[in-house]
Amino acid sequence: EERCGYAVLAATGAALQRAADDLRARNPGMADPMPLSEDPASPFHVADAAPAVATFLEAVRFDFAFRSIVRERAGVAMEELDFLLGRTVAATAAMYGVAVRMGADGPEVVVLPA
């Protein structure tokens, strides 16, 4: 709850939503998801979003690790985890106009087309 609960992610989600809106405004008519980069040299970088992206991805990683431990130690089926623990942090990304996808270097935040 302290690392990836809704109360913690509210400000992060709002920053992601602003960054997604900014990136869509700079790329009208985008048809494919675009990565929201933490790298200032990237054309997909939104300056104010870097801390939010890092915080959100940390929460995604923590949530995934926690669910893996619960599955391992309690023998809970993957299908039951959403019932027991609620939606994954990655699944909540859509609330903020973004998605999480697995890239070569791990999870990344992408902006969905409008």
Short mmCIF file of C-alpha atoms in Angstrom, two decimals:
data_model
loop_
_atom_site.label_atom_id
_atom_site.label_comp_id
_atom_site.label_asym_id
_atom_site.label_seq_id
_atom_site.Cartn_x
_atom_site.Cartn_y
_atom_site.Cartn_z
CA GLU A 1 0.00 0.00 0.00
CA GLU A 2 2.82 2.41 0.84
CA ARG A 3 4.75 1.70 -2.35
CA CYS A 4 2.05 1.14 -4.96
CA GLY A 5 -1.34 2.05 -3.50
CA TYR A 6 -3.73 4.47 -5.19
CA ALA A 7 -2.99 7.21 -2.65
CA VAL A 8 0.69 7.03 -3.51
CA LEU A 9 0.12 6.88 -7.25
CA ALA A 10 -2.43 9.70 -7.53
CA ALA A 11 0.13 12.49 -8.06
CA THR A 12 2.28 10.23 -10.21
CA GLY A 13 -0.72 9.32 -12.35
CA ALA A 14 -1.70 12.97 -12.76
CA ALA A 15 1.84 13.80 -13.95
CA LEU A 16 1.75 10.87 -16.39
CA GLN A 17 -1.60 12.02 -17.73
CA ARG A 18 -0.28 15.57 -18.30
CA ALA A 19 2.80 14.15 -20.05
CA ALA A 20 0.66 11.87 -22.23
CA ASP A 21 -1.54 14.81 -23.22
CA ASP A 22 1.57 16.88 -24.02
CA LEU A 23 3.09 14.12 -26.14
CA ARG A 24 -0.20 13.60 -28.04
CA ALA A 25 -0.43 17.37 -28.66
CA ARG A 26 3.10 17.39 -30.12
CA ASN A 27 2.28 14.36 -32.31
CA PRO A 28 -1.24 14.86 -33.68
CA GLY A 29 -2.66 11.86 -35.48
CA MET A 30 -0.36 9.36 -33.79
CA ALA A 31 -1.55 5.85 -34.56
CA ASP A 32 0.81 3.72 -32.47
CA PRO A 33 1.77 3.78 -28.79
CA MET A 34 4.79 6.00 -28.14
CA PRO A 35 7.27 5.44 -25.30
CA LEU A 36 7.34 8.11 -22.61
CA SER A 37 11.07 8.35 -22.16
CA GLU A 38 13.10 9.29 -19.08
CA ASP A 39 15.99 10.20 -21.43
CA PRO A 40 16.23 13.99 -22.06
CA ALA A 41 17.79 13.35 -25.49
CA SER A 42 14.77 11.36 -26.66
CA PRO A 43 12.08 12.99 -28.83
CA PHE A 44 9.56 11.21 -26.57
CA HIS A 45 10.87 12.94 -23.45
CA VAL A 46 8.55 15.21 -21.46
CA ALA A 47 10.68 17.04 -18.90
CA ASP A 48 8.21 17.06 -16.02
CA ALA A 49 7.38 13.38 -16.50
CA ALA A 50 10.77 11.79 -15.79
CA PRO A 51 10.24 11.47 -12.01
CA ALA A 52 6.67 10.22 -12.53
CA VAL A 53 7.81 7.61 -15.06
CA ALA A 54 10.53 6.40 -12.69
CA THR A 55 8.13 6.27 -9.71
CA PHE A 56 5.43 4.48 -11.70
CA LEU A 57 7.86 1.89 -13.11
CA GLU A 58 9.24 1.27 -9.61
CA ALA A 59 5.68 0.60 -8.41
CA VAL A 60 5.07 -1.73 -11.38
CA ARG A 61 8.23 -3.70 -10.57
CA PHE A 62 7.35 -3.87 -6.86
CA ASP A 63 3.79 -5.01 -7.61
CA PHE A 64 5.04 -7.72 -9.98
CA ALA A 65 7.61 -8.96 -7.45
CA PHE A 66 5.06 -8.98 -4.62
CA ARG A 67 2.57 -10.95 -6.71
CA SER A 68 5.28 -13.43 -7.66
CA ILE A 69 6.13 -14.00 -3.99
CA VAL A 70 2.46 -14.47 -3.09
CA ARG A 71 2.07 -16.99 -5.91
CA GLU A 72 5.20 -18.84 -4.86
CA ARG A 73 4.69 -18.96 -1.12
CA ALA A 74 0.92 -19.25 -0.89
CA GLY A 75 0.43 -21.35 -4.00
CA VAL A 76 -2.20 -18.93 -5.27
CA ALA A 77 -3.19 -19.28 -8.92
CA MET A 78 -2.42 -16.31 -11.16
CA GLU A 79 -6.14 -15.92 -11.94
CA GLU A 80 -6.91 -15.42 -8.24
CA LEU A 81 -4.39 -12.66 -7.62
CA ASP A 82 -6.57 -9.89 -9.05
CA PHE A 83 -9.40 -11.01 -6.77
CA LEU A 84 -7.15 -11.10 -3.71
CA LEU A 85 -4.91 -8.10 -4.40
CA GLY A 86 -6.88 -5.98 -6.86
CA ARG A 87 -5.73 -4.88 -10.28
CA THR A 88 -2.06 -4.76 -11.05
CA VAL A 89 -0.36 -1.38 -11.07
CA ALA A 90 0.34 -1.93 -14.77
CA ALA A 91 -3.40 -2.40 -15.39
CA THR A 92 -4.17 0.92 -13.68
CA ALA A 93 -1.96 2.74 -16.18
CA ALA A 94 -4.91 3.06 -18.57
CA MET A 95 -6.60 5.34 -16.02
CA TYR A 96 -3.85 7.85 -16.80
CA GLY A 97 -3.86 7.53 -20.60
CA VAL A 98 -0.74 5.39 -20.70
CA ALA A 99 0.11 1.69 -20.77
CA VAL A 100 2.96 -0.47 -19.56
CA ARG A 101 4.65 -2.79 -22.01
CA MET A 102 7.67 -4.99 -21.67
CA GLY A 103 10.66 -3.74 -23.60
CA ALA A 104 14.12 -5.21 -24.01
CA ASP A 105 15.25 -3.43 -20.81
CA GLY A 106 12.16 -4.24 -18.75
CA PRO A 107 8.84 -2.42 -18.41
CA GLU A 108 8.32 0.94 -20.09
CA VAL A 109 5.52 3.49 -20.06
CA VAL A 110 3.93 4.17 -23.44
CA VAL A 111 1.40 6.81 -24.42
CA LEU A 112 -1.67 5.38 -26.09
CA PRO A 113 -3.17 7.06 -29.17
CA ALA A 114 -6.19 9.22 -28.37
#
